[in-house]
PDB file of C-alpha atoms and ligand atoms in Angstrom:
ATOM      1  CA  MET A   1     189.371  -9.601  46.491  1.00  0.00           C
ATOM      2  CA  PRO A   2     192.037  -8.702  43.468  1.00  0.00           C
ATOM      3  CA  ARG A   3     189.734  -6.828  40.259  1.00  0.00           C
ATOM      4  CA  THR A   4     190.946  -6.896  36.984  1.00  0.00           C
ATOM      5  CA  ALA A   5     189.567  -4.068  35.963  1.00  0.00           C
ATOM      6  CA  PRO A   6     188.445  -2.286  38.630  1.00  0.00           C
ATOM      7  CA  GLU A   7     186.723   1.311  36.287  1.00  0.00           C
ATOM      8  CA  VAL A   8     184.672  -1.566  35.142  1.00  0.00           C
ATOM      9  CA  HIS A   9     182.855  -2.977  38.167  1.00  0.00           C
ATOM     10  CA  ALA A  10     182.656   0.302  40.778  1.00  0.00           C
ATOM     11  CA  ASP A  11     179.173   0.875  38.307  1.00  0.00           C
ATOM     12  CA  LEU A  12     177.952  -2.201  36.978  1.00  0.00           C
ATOM     13  CA  VAL A  13     175.407  -1.943  38.100  1.00  0.00           C
ATOM     14  CA  LEU A  14     173.086  -5.114  35.913  1.00  0.00           C
ATOM     15  CA  GLU A  15     169.504  -4.180  35.562  1.00  0.00           C
ATOM     16  CA  PRO A  16     166.891  -7.662  34.249  1.00  0.00           C
ATOM     17  CA  ARG A  17     165.433  -5.908  31.517  1.00  0.00           C
ATOM     18  CA  ASP A  18     161.452  -7.349  31.147  1.00  0.00           C
ATOM     19  CA  VAL A  19     161.783  -8.043  27.753  1.00  0.00           C
ATOM     20  CA  THR A  20     158.688  -9.710  25.409  1.00  0.00           C
ATOM     21  CA  PHE A  21     159.051 -11.169  21.590  1.00  0.00           C
ATOM     22  CA  ASP A  22     155.765 -12.049  19.710  1.00  0.00           C
ATOM     23  CA  TRP A  23     157.050 -15.370  17.795  1.00  0.00           C
ATOM     24  CA  SER A  24     153.421 -15.852  16.143  1.00  0.00           C
ATOM     25  CA  GLY A  25     154.996 -15.247  13.070  1.00  0.00           C
ATOM     26  CA  LEU A  26     158.843 -16.604  13.170  1.00  0.00           C
ATOM     27  CA  PRO A  27     159.385 -18.793  10.227  1.00  0.00           C
ATOM     28  CA  LEU A  28     161.380 -22.344  10.867  1.00  0.00           C
ATOM     29  CA  HIS A  29     163.964 -21.558   8.452  1.00  0.00           C
ATOM     30  CA  TRP A  30     163.632 -18.055  10.166  1.00  0.00           C
ATOM     31  CA  ILE A  31     167.554 -17.521   8.210  1.00  0.00           C
ATOM     32  CA  PRO A  32     165.771 -17.899   4.406  1.00  0.00           C
ATOM     33  CA  ASP A  33     167.204 -20.988   2.665  1.00  0.00           C
ATOM     34  CA  GLU A  34     168.768 -22.218   5.287  1.00  0.00           C
ATOM     35  CA  PRO A  35     167.952 -24.546   7.694  1.00  0.00           C
ATOM     36  CA  LEU A  36     171.746 -25.837   8.795  1.00  0.00           C
ATOM     37  CA  ALA A  37     173.028 -21.677   9.758  1.00  0.00           C
ATOM     38  CA  THR A  38     169.350 -21.543  11.703  1.00  0.00           C
ATOM     39  CA  HIS A  39     169.509 -24.596  13.332  1.00  0.00           C
ATOM     40  CA  THR A  40     172.961 -24.367  14.373  1.00  0.00           C
ATOM     41  CA  ILE A  41     171.400 -21.150  16.312  1.00  0.00           C
ATOM     42  CA  ASN A  42     168.488 -22.527  17.230  1.00  0.00           C
ATOM     43  CA  VAL A  43     170.704 -24.989  19.662  1.00  0.00           C
ATOM     44  CA  LEU A  44     171.110 -22.131  21.771  1.00  0.00           C
ATOM     45  CA  HIS A  45     167.046 -22.357  23.108  1.00  0.00           C
ATOM     46  CA  LEU A  46     167.349 -25.568  23.130  1.00  0.00           C
ATOM     47  CA  LEU A  47     170.378 -25.323  26.006  1.00  0.00           C
ATOM     48  CA  LEU A  48     169.543 -22.096  27.560  1.00  0.00           C
ATOM     49  CA  PRO A  49     166.326 -22.644  29.496  1.00  0.00           C
ATOM     50  CA  GLU A  50     167.693 -25.782  31.284  1.00  0.00           C
ATOM     51  CA  GLY A  51     170.885 -24.161  31.147  1.00  0.00           C
ATOM     52  CA  GLU A  52     170.153 -20.351  32.788  1.00  0.00           C
ATOM     53  CA  ARG A  53     168.087 -22.331  35.110  1.00  0.00           C
ATOM     54  CA  TRP A  54     170.964 -23.947  36.487  1.00  0.00           C
ATOM     55  CA  PHE A  55     173.420 -20.963  36.950  1.00  0.00           C
ATOM     56  CA  ILE A  56     170.406 -19.227  38.639  1.00  0.00           C
ATOM     57  CA  LYS A  57     170.419 -22.322  41.062  1.00  0.00           C
ATOM     58  CA  VAL A  58     174.438 -22.057  41.541  1.00  0.00           C
ATOM     59  CA  PHE A  59     174.759 -18.556  42.342  1.00  0.00           C
ATOM     60  CA  LYS A  60     171.946 -19.219  44.871  1.00  0.00           C
ATOM     61  CA  ASP A  61     174.264 -21.857  46.381  1.00  0.00           C
ATOM     62  CA  ALA A  62     177.358 -19.389  46.522  1.00  0.00           C
ATOM     63  CA  LEU A  63     175.231 -16.298  47.994  1.00  0.00           C
ATOM     64  CA  PRO A  64     176.327 -17.225  50.757  1.00  0.00           C
ATOM     65  CA  LEU A  65     179.753 -17.682  50.381  1.00  0.00           C
ATOM     66  CA  ILE A  66     180.334 -13.563  49.304  1.00  0.00           C
ATOM     67  CA  THR A  67     181.774 -12.036  51.320  1.00  0.00           C
ATOM     68  CA  ASP A  68     181.443  -8.471  48.967  1.00  0.00           C
ATOM     69  CA  GLU A  69     178.521  -6.377  48.586  1.00  0.00           C
ATOM     70  CA  GLN A  70     179.264  -5.014  45.201  1.00  0.00           C
ATOM     71  CA  LEU A  71     180.200  -8.603  43.840  1.00  0.00           C
ATOM     72  CA  ARG A  72     176.814  -9.503  45.568  1.00  0.00           C
ATOM     73  CA  GLU A  73     175.282  -6.803  43.642  1.00  0.00           C
ATOM     74  CA  GLU A  74     176.221  -8.335  40.885  1.00  0.00           C
ATOM     75  CA  VAL A  75     175.630 -11.860  41.660  1.00  0.00           C
ATOM     76  CA  LEU A  76     172.103 -10.952  41.907  1.00  0.00           C
ATOM     77  CA  GLY A  77     171.755  -9.035  38.803  1.00  0.00           C
ATOM     78  CA  PHE A  78     173.099 -11.735  37.312  1.00  0.00           C
ATOM     79  CA  ILE A  79     170.846 -14.130  38.501  1.00  0.00           C
ATOM     80  CA  GLY A  80     167.535 -11.536  37.880  1.00  0.00           C
ATOM     81  CA  GLN A  81     169.202 -11.192  33.863  1.00  0.00           C
ATOM     82  CA  GLU A  82     169.013 -14.556  33.798  1.00  0.00           C
ATOM     83  CA  SER A  83     166.083 -15.608  33.905  1.00  0.00           C
ATOM     84  CA  ILE A  84     164.493 -13.636  32.244  1.00  0.00           C
ATOM     85  CA  HIS A  85     166.778 -15.097  29.299  1.00  0.00           C
ATOM     86  CA  ALA A  86     165.739 -18.083  30.535  1.00  0.00           C
ATOM     87  CA  GLU A  87     162.145 -17.547  30.120  1.00  0.00           C
ATOM     88  CA  ALA A  88     162.774 -16.068  26.504  1.00  0.00           C
ATOM     89  CA  HIS A  89     164.643 -19.189  25.551  1.00  0.00           C
ATOM     90  CA  GLN A  90     161.883 -21.391  26.551  1.00  0.00           C
ATOM     91  CA  GLU A  91     159.304 -19.000  24.657  1.00  0.00           C
ATOM     92  CA  VAL A  92     160.668 -20.396  21.034  1.00  0.00           C
ATOM     93  CA  LEU A  93     161.061 -23.389  22.408  1.00  0.00           C
ATOM     94  CA  ASP A  94     157.374 -23.832  22.713  1.00  0.00           C
ATOM     95  CA  HIS A  95     157.205 -22.381  19.624  1.00  0.00           C
ATOM     96  CA  LEU A  96     159.365 -24.769  17.256  1.00  0.00           C
ATOM     97  CA  LEU A  97     156.703 -27.168  19.208  1.00  0.00           C
ATOM     98  CA  ALA A  98     153.826 -25.108  17.309  1.00  0.00           C
ATOM     99  CA  GLN A  99     155.753 -25.509  13.591  1.00  0.00           C
ATOM    100  CA  GLY A 100     156.404 -29.406  14.376  1.00  0.00           C
ATOM    101  CA  LEU A 101     159.208 -29.831  15.392  1.00  0.00           C
ATOM    102  CA  ASP A 102     159.712 -31.513  18.739  1.00  0.00           C
ATOM    103  CA  PRO A 103     162.202 -30.077  21.271  1.00  0.00           C
ATOM    104  CA  ARG A 104     161.514 -32.374  23.918  1.00  0.00           C
ATOM    105  CA  PRO A 105     163.593 -34.825  23.542  1.00  0.00           C
ATOM    106  CA  TYR A 106     166.408 -33.410  23.420  1.00  0.00           C
ATOM    107  CA  VAL A 107     165.825 -30.608  26.172  1.00  0.00           C
ATOM    108  CA  ARG A 108     165.217 -34.025  28.529  1.00  0.00           C
ATOM    109  CA  GLN A 109     168.386 -34.719  27.933  1.00  0.00           C
ATOM    110  CA  ILE A 110     169.920 -31.604  28.848  1.00  0.00           C
ATOM    111  CA  ALA A 111     167.405 -31.733  32.033  1.00  0.00           C
ATOM    112  CA  TRP A 112     169.092 -34.752  32.955  1.00  0.00           C
ATOM    113  CA  LEU A 113     172.448 -33.197  32.709  1.00  0.00           C
ATOM    114  CA  PHE A 114     172.682 -29.768  34.447  1.00  0.00           C
ATOM    115  CA  GLN A 115     170.155 -31.026  37.168  1.00  0.00           C
ATOM    116  CA  ARG A 116     171.578 -35.042  38.268  1.00  0.00           C
ATOM    117  CA  VAL A 117     174.257 -34.280  36.560  1.00  0.00           C
ATOM    118  CA  LEU A 118     175.765 -31.314  36.745  1.00  0.00           C
ATOM    119  CA  GLY A 119     173.026 -29.954  40.091  1.00  0.00           C
ATOM    120  CA  GLU A 120     173.402 -30.232  44.174  1.00  0.00           C
ATOM    121  CA  LYS A 121     175.564 -33.674  45.442  1.00  0.00           C
ATOM    122  CA  PRO A 122     172.593 -34.418  47.830  1.00  0.00           C
ATOM    123  CA  LYS A 123     174.427 -35.171  51.432  1.00  0.00           C
ATOM    124  CA  LEU A 124     178.062 -33.292  51.396  1.00  0.00           C
ATOM    125  CA  GLY A 125     179.631 -31.652  54.084  1.00  0.00           C
ATOM    126  CA  PRO A 126     179.967 -28.104  54.788  1.00  0.00           C
ATOM    127  CA  ARG A 127     183.419 -27.949  53.512  1.00  0.00           C
ATOM    128  CA  GLN A 128     182.932 -30.434  50.635  1.00  0.00           C
ATOM    129  CA  ARG A 129     179.800 -28.618  49.713  1.00  0.00           C
ATOM    130  CA  ARG A 130     181.286 -25.253  49.450  1.00  0.00           C
ATOM    131  CA  GLU A 131     184.421 -26.556  47.591  1.00  0.00           C
ATOM    132  CA  ASN A 132     180.675 -28.323  45.225  1.00  0.00           C
ATOM    133  CA  ILE A 133     179.754 -24.897  44.514  1.00  0.00           C
ATOM    134  CA  ILE A 134     182.911 -23.916  43.660  1.00  0.00           C
ATOM    135  CA  GLU A 135     183.981 -25.925  40.816  1.00  0.00           C
ATOM    136  CA  ARG A 136     180.142 -25.094  39.430  1.00  0.00           C
ATOM    137  CA  VAL A 137     180.778 -21.244  39.615  1.00  0.00           C
ATOM    138  CA  ALA A 138     184.047 -22.299  37.785  1.00  0.00           C
ATOM    139  CA  PHE A 139     181.599 -24.502  34.797  1.00  0.00           C
ATOM    140  CA  VAL A 140     179.636 -21.166  35.334  1.00  0.00           C
ATOM    141  CA  ALA A 141     182.725 -18.863  34.823  1.00  0.00           C
ATOM    142  CA  ALA A 142     183.970 -21.256  31.900  1.00  0.00           C
ATOM    143  CA  ILE A 143     180.427 -21.107  29.935  1.00  0.00           C
ATOM    144  CA  GLU A 144     179.879 -17.203  30.336  1.00  0.00           C
ATOM    145  CA  HIS A 145     182.885 -16.818  29.065  1.00  0.00           C
ATOM    146  CA  PHE A 146     181.648 -18.462  25.408  1.00  0.00           C
ATOM    147  CA  THR A 147     178.105 -16.944  26.085  1.00  0.00           C
ATOM    148  CA  ALA A 148     179.589 -13.410  25.742  1.00  0.00           C
ATOM    149  CA  PHE A 149     181.942 -14.490  22.983  1.00  0.00           C
ATOM    150  CA  LEU A 150     178.279 -15.447  21.478  1.00  0.00           C
ATOM    151  CA  GLY A 151     177.386 -12.287  22.245  1.00  0.00           C
ATOM    152  CA  ASN A 152     179.907 -10.214  20.946  1.00  0.00           C
ATOM    153  CA  TRP A 153     178.807 -11.976  17.607  1.00  0.00           C
ATOM    154  CA  ALA A 154     175.464 -11.432  17.672  1.00  0.00           C
ATOM    155  CA  LEU A 155     176.150  -7.253  17.859  1.00  0.00           C
ATOM    156  CA  ASN A 156     178.722  -7.792  15.437  1.00  0.00           C
ATOM    157  CA  SER A 157     177.400 -10.401  12.580  1.00  0.00           C
ATOM    158  CA  PRO A 158     175.909  -8.097   9.293  1.00  0.00           C
ATOM    159  CA  GLY A 159     175.658 -11.722   7.235  1.00  0.00           C
ATOM    160  CA  LEU A 160     172.306 -12.204   9.091  1.00  0.00           C
ATOM    161  CA  ASP A 161     171.956  -9.177   8.073  1.00  0.00           C
ATOM    162  CA  ARG A 162     171.952  -9.768   4.728  1.00  0.00           C
ATOM    163  CA  ALA A 163     170.941 -13.135   4.894  1.00  0.00           C
ATOM    164  CA  GLU A 164     167.287 -11.357   5.154  1.00  0.00           C
ATOM    165  CA  ALA A 165     167.366 -13.130   8.897  1.00  0.00           C
ATOM    166  CA  ASP A 166     164.125 -12.658  11.140  1.00  0.00           C
ATOM    167  CA  PRO A 167     164.172  -9.708  12.835  1.00  0.00           C
ATOM    168  CA  THR A 168     162.363 -10.386  15.934  1.00  0.00           C
ATOM    169  CA  MET A 169     164.359 -13.425  16.252  1.00  0.00           C
ATOM    170  CA  LEU A 170     167.755 -10.752  15.772  1.00  0.00           C
ATOM    171  CA  ASP A 171     166.967  -9.103  17.747  1.00  0.00           C
ATOM    172  CA  LEU A 172     166.101 -11.828  20.850  1.00  0.00           C
ATOM    173  CA  LEU A 173     169.835 -12.222  20.083  1.00  0.00           C
ATOM    174  CA  ARG A 174     171.347  -9.234  19.928  1.00  0.00           C
ATOM    175  CA  TRP A 175     169.220  -8.107  23.511  1.00  0.00           C
ATOM    176  CA  HIS A 176     170.588 -11.337  24.605  1.00  0.00           C
ATOM    177  CA  GLY A 177     174.047 -11.389  24.009  1.00  0.00           C
ATOM    178  CA  ALA A 178     173.764  -7.293  24.999  1.00  0.00           C
ATOM    179  CA  GLU A 179     172.687  -8.701  28.476  1.00  0.00           C
ATOM    180  CA  GLU A 180     175.998 -10.998  28.205  1.00  0.00           C
ATOM    181  CA  VAL A 181     178.778  -8.713  27.118  1.00  0.00           C
ATOM    182  CA  GLU A 182     176.857  -6.524  29.943  1.00  0.00           C
ATOM    183  CA  HIS A 183     177.223  -9.268  32.578  1.00  0.00           C
ATOM    184  CA  ARG A 184     179.624 -11.265  30.980  1.00  0.00           C
ATOM    185  CA  SER A 185     182.573 -10.497  34.038  1.00  0.00           C
ATOM    186  CA  VAL A 186     180.334 -11.539  37.021  1.00  0.00           C
ATOM    187  CA  ALA A 187     180.552 -15.009  36.496  1.00  0.00           C
ATOM    188  CA  PHE A 188     184.480 -15.203  36.801  1.00  0.00           C
ATOM    189  CA  ASP A 189     184.703 -11.901  39.433  1.00  0.00           C
ATOM    190  CA  LEU A 190     182.362 -15.064  41.515  1.00  0.00           C
ATOM    191  CA  MET A 191     185.215 -17.543  41.099  1.00  0.00           C
ATOM    192  CA  THR A 192     187.969 -15.640  41.588  1.00  0.00           C
ATOM    193  CA  HIS A 193     186.675 -14.259  44.920  1.00  0.00           C
ATOM    194  CA  LEU A 194     186.093 -18.322  45.747  1.00  0.00           C
ATOM    195  CA  ASP A 195     189.039 -19.313  44.628  1.00  0.00           C
ATOM    196  CA  PRO A 196     192.126 -16.938  42.686  1.00  0.00           C
ATOM    197  CA  GLY A 197     193.901 -20.551  41.820  1.00  0.00           C
ATOM    198  CA  TYR A 198     194.051 -20.362  38.411  1.00  0.00           C
ATOM    199  CA  LEU A 199     193.996 -24.373  38.001  1.00  0.00           C
ATOM    200  CA  ARG A 200     189.772 -23.555  38.965  1.00  0.00           C
ATOM    201  CA  ARG A 201     189.609 -22.159  35.751  1.00  0.00           C
ATOM    202  CA  VAL A 202     191.246 -24.148  33.857  1.00  0.00           C
ATOM    203  CA  ARG A 203     189.222 -26.987  35.394  1.00  0.00           C
ATOM    204  CA  GLY A 204     185.960 -25.724  34.748  1.00  0.00           C
ATOM    205  CA  MET A 205     187.596 -24.521  31.169  1.00  0.00           C
ATOM    206  CA  ALA A 206     188.326 -28.169  30.732  1.00  0.00           C
ATOM    207  CA  VAL A 207     185.256 -30.120  31.489  1.00  0.00           C
ATOM    208  CA  SER A 208     182.673 -27.197  30.016  1.00  0.00           C
ATOM    209  CA  GLY A 209     184.913 -26.569  26.628  1.00  0.00           C
ATOM    210  CA  PRO A 210     184.365 -29.776  25.481  1.00  0.00           C
ATOM    211  CA  LEU A 211     180.882 -30.188  26.749  1.00  0.00           C
ATOM    212  CA  LEU A 212     179.711 -27.612  24.770  1.00  0.00           C
ATOM    213  CA  VAL A 213     181.244 -28.898  21.697  1.00  0.00           C
ATOM    214  CA  HIS A 214     179.893 -31.885  22.123  1.00  0.00           C
ATOM    215  CA  LEU A 215     176.046 -30.593  23.218  1.00  0.00           C
ATOM    216  CA  TRP A 216     175.794 -28.195  19.393  1.00  0.00           C
ATOM    217  CA  VAL A 217     176.355 -30.897  17.390  1.00  0.00           C
ATOM    218  CA  ARG A 218     174.420 -33.468  18.781  1.00  0.00           C
ATOM    219  CA  GLY A 219     171.722 -30.070  18.857  1.00  0.00           C
ATOM    220  CA  VAL A 220     171.945 -29.634  15.581  1.00  0.00           C
ATOM    221  CA  ARG A 221     171.874 -33.729  14.195  1.00  0.00           C
ATOM    222  CA  PHE A 222     168.527 -33.805  16.986  1.00  0.00           C
ATOM    223  CA  LEU A 223     167.179 -30.089  15.482  1.00  0.00           C
ATOM    224  CA  LEU A 224     167.946 -31.506  11.170  1.00  0.00           C
ATOM    225  CA  ALA A 225     166.663 -35.059  11.700  1.00  0.00           C
ATOM    226  CA  ALA A 226     163.673 -33.475  14.092  1.00  0.00           C
ATOM    227  CA  ASP A 227     162.506 -30.705  11.110  1.00  0.00           C
ATOM    228  CA  PRO A 228     159.512 -32.153   9.329  1.00  0.00           C
ATOM    229  CA  THR A 229     160.351 -29.869   6.109  1.00  0.00           C
ATOM    230  CA  LEU A 230     163.340 -31.852   5.571  1.00  0.00           C
ATOM    231  CA  ASP A 231     162.533 -35.259   6.389  1.00  0.00           C
ATOM    232  CA  GLY A 232     166.112 -35.787   7.512  1.00  0.00           C
ATOM    233  CA  ARG A 233     167.614 -35.486   4.375  1.00  0.00           C
ATOM    234  CA  LEU A 234     169.992 -32.564   5.363  1.00  0.00           C
ATOM    235  CA  VAL A 235     173.045 -34.029   7.124  1.00  0.00           C
ATOM    236  CA  PRO A 236     175.363 -31.743   8.478  1.00  0.00           C
ATOM    237  CA  THR A 237     179.069 -31.467   7.457  1.00  0.00           C
ATOM    238  CA  TRP A 238     182.171 -29.537   9.004  1.00  0.00           C
ATOM    239  CA  ARG A 239     182.604 -28.519   5.567  1.00  0.00           C
ATOM    240  CA  GLU A 240     179.100 -26.592   4.950  1.00  0.00           C
ATOM    241  CA  ALA A 241     179.359 -25.343   8.152  1.00  0.00           C
ATOM    242  CA  LEU A 242     182.754 -23.562   7.456  1.00  0.00           C
ATOM    243  CA  ASP A 243     181.439 -21.808   3.870  1.00  0.00           C
ATOM    244  CA  ILE A 244     178.056 -21.023   6.188  1.00  0.00           C
ATOM    245  CA  SER A 245     180.299 -19.122   8.695  1.00  0.00           C
ATOM    246  CA  ARG A 246     182.665 -17.443   6.577  1.00  0.00           C
ATOM    247  CA  ARG A 247     178.997 -16.524   4.304  1.00  0.00           C
ATOM    248  CA  GLY A 248     179.173 -14.710   8.271  1.00  0.00           C
ATOM    249  CA  LEU A 249     175.997 -16.600   9.690  1.00  0.00           C
ATOM    250  CA  LEU A 250     178.175 -17.988  12.395  1.00  0.00           C
ATOM    251  CA  PRO A 251     180.708 -17.377  14.066  1.00  0.00           C
ATOM    252  CA  GLU A 252     183.920 -19.167  12.700  1.00  0.00           C
ATOM    253  CA  PRO A 253     184.941 -22.289  14.939  1.00  0.00           C
ATOM    254  CA  MET A 254     188.980 -21.365  14.417  1.00  0.00           C
ATOM    255  CA  ALA A 255     187.485 -17.975  16.077  1.00  0.00           C
ATOM    256  CA  SER A 256     185.650 -19.925  18.485  1.00  0.00           C
ATOM    257  CA  LEU A 257     188.648 -22.429  19.577  1.00  0.00           C
ATOM    258  CA  ARG A 258     190.982 -18.913  19.911  1.00  0.00           C
ATOM    259  CA  SER A 259     188.476 -17.106  22.392  1.00  0.00           C
ATOM    260  CA  GLY A 260     188.492 -20.859  24.321  1.00  0.00           C
ATOM    261  CA  LEU A 261     192.142 -20.395  24.404  1.00  0.00           C
ATOM    262  CA  ARG A 262     192.416 -16.544  25.409  1.00  0.00           C
ATOM    263  CA  TYR A 263     190.430 -17.077  28.634  1.00  0.00           C
ATOM    264  CA  LEU A 264     193.338 -19.497  29.627  1.00  0.00           C
ATOM    265  CA  ARG A 265     195.593 -16.795  29.591  1.00  0.00           C
ATOM    266  CA  ARG A 266     197.303 -16.030  32.575  1.00  0.00           C
ATOM    267  CA  GLY A 267     196.366 -12.477  32.871  1.00  0.00           C
ATOM    268  CA  TYR A 268     192.850 -13.227  31.395  1.00  0.00           C
ATOM    269  CA  HIS A 269     189.779 -11.235  32.425  1.00  0.00           C
ATOM    270  CA  PRO A 270     186.581 -11.138  30.216  1.00  0.00           C
ATOM    271  CA  THR A 271     186.060  -7.508  29.871  1.00  0.00           C
ATOM    272  CA  GLN A 272     189.203  -7.725  27.961  1.00  0.00           C
ATOM    273  CA  GLU A 273     187.119  -9.482  25.354  1.00  0.00           C
ATOM    274  CA  GLY A 274     183.886  -7.217  24.099  1.00  0.00           C
ATOM    275  CA  SER A 275     182.806  -3.824  24.427  1.00  0.00           C
ATOM    276  CA  SER A 276     179.941  -2.722  27.317  1.00  0.00           C
ATOM    277  CA  ALA A 277     179.668   0.247  25.007  1.00  0.00           C
ATOM    278  CA  GLN A 278     177.903  -1.553  22.253  1.00  0.00           C
ATOM    279  CA  ALA A 279     176.517  -3.660  24.223  1.00  0.00           C
ATOM    280  CA  LEU A 280     175.096  -0.817  26.430  1.00  0.00           C
ATOM    281  CA  SER A 281     174.391   0.189  22.632  1.00  0.00           C
ATOM    282  CA  TYR A 282     172.230  -1.900  21.080  1.00  0.00           C
ATOM    283  CA  LEU A 283     170.511  -1.861  24.565  1.00  0.00           C
ATOM    284  CA  ALA A 284     169.191   1.325  24.364  1.00  0.00           C
ATOM    285  CA  SER A 285     167.669   0.683  20.062  1.00  0.00           C
ATOM    286  CA  SER A 286     166.593  -2.795  21.045  1.00  0.00           C
ATOM    287  CA  PRO A 287     162.917  -3.011  20.065  1.00  0.00           C
ATOM    288  CA  ALA A 288     162.149  -5.329  22.828  1.00  0.00           C
ATOM    289  CA  ALA A 289     164.309  -3.626  25.623  1.00  0.00           C
ATOM    290  CA  ARG A 290     162.728  -0.411  24.423  1.00  0.00           C
ATOM    291  CA  ALA A 291     159.055  -1.463  24.918  1.00  0.00           C
ATOM    292  CA  ALA A 292     160.465  -3.303  28.167  1.00  0.00           C
ATOM    293  CA  ALA A 293     161.521   0.128  29.446  1.00  0.00           C
ATOM    294  CA  ARG A 294     158.130   1.546  28.718  1.00  0.00           C
TER     295      ARG A 294
HETATM  296 FE1  FE2 B 301     171.629 -15.648  28.985  1.00  0.00          FE
HETATM  297 FE1  FE2 B 302     175.364 -14.421  30.722  1.00  0.00          FE
END
């Protein structure tokens, strides 16, 4: 199997960190006085539990196709980390519900999308089933490019500290972001192991990129409308989102777009994005990860 950055893979051992967070003191607008920034980031909690459970299903389906022992170990480590991520974000959803913001109508749509539309197709022959698994792995690889981008942003977002965002939520975002940076190459390496073709990569991004933008915009609108303290008065605009991103509370839209385009470069490999050393350094100091290690 071709390895673009063998030095990174030689000792990539992915350890699931069994973290817990106490949400009892989390304010509804956990970035004070910034409901739009708060809810734009909150879309993560809407998408990730179902999305990451879907990643796990896809990767479990792909396990019998893997012929590289090191990659198999990385995939198993990835599955372990993503299952804890899904649980952690699910607990935030439960907290939102307890605060009077009911996320369930949107989450039901996400569940339908991942389980029905992007789920395993019934009654496929062995060749079609293999093809379907590889296609879904390519979707995961493209989405994992963005989770690593967002994770890298979360690790380098002093604007959130300046805005006095809730420290427990910041730790969730940065612990998760650090693990996304740590395991950023696994889905891509699995895809190229199963199909090294460039077209597979392009198709994965052509579907996943626009889908993510669509789900994010819908998610922000949904959360603002469902927020009981806003009475539907806050209607988001791109101009406002740009202003918030310039203040460092959200990734800049153009930076996100450029990142998506980098994925299409011929010589791209996820290890060119973000820093494993920075991710591991955060994980060594994260309150939740340190408590899990004790
Ligand atoms: Fe994750
Ligand atoms: Fe991930």
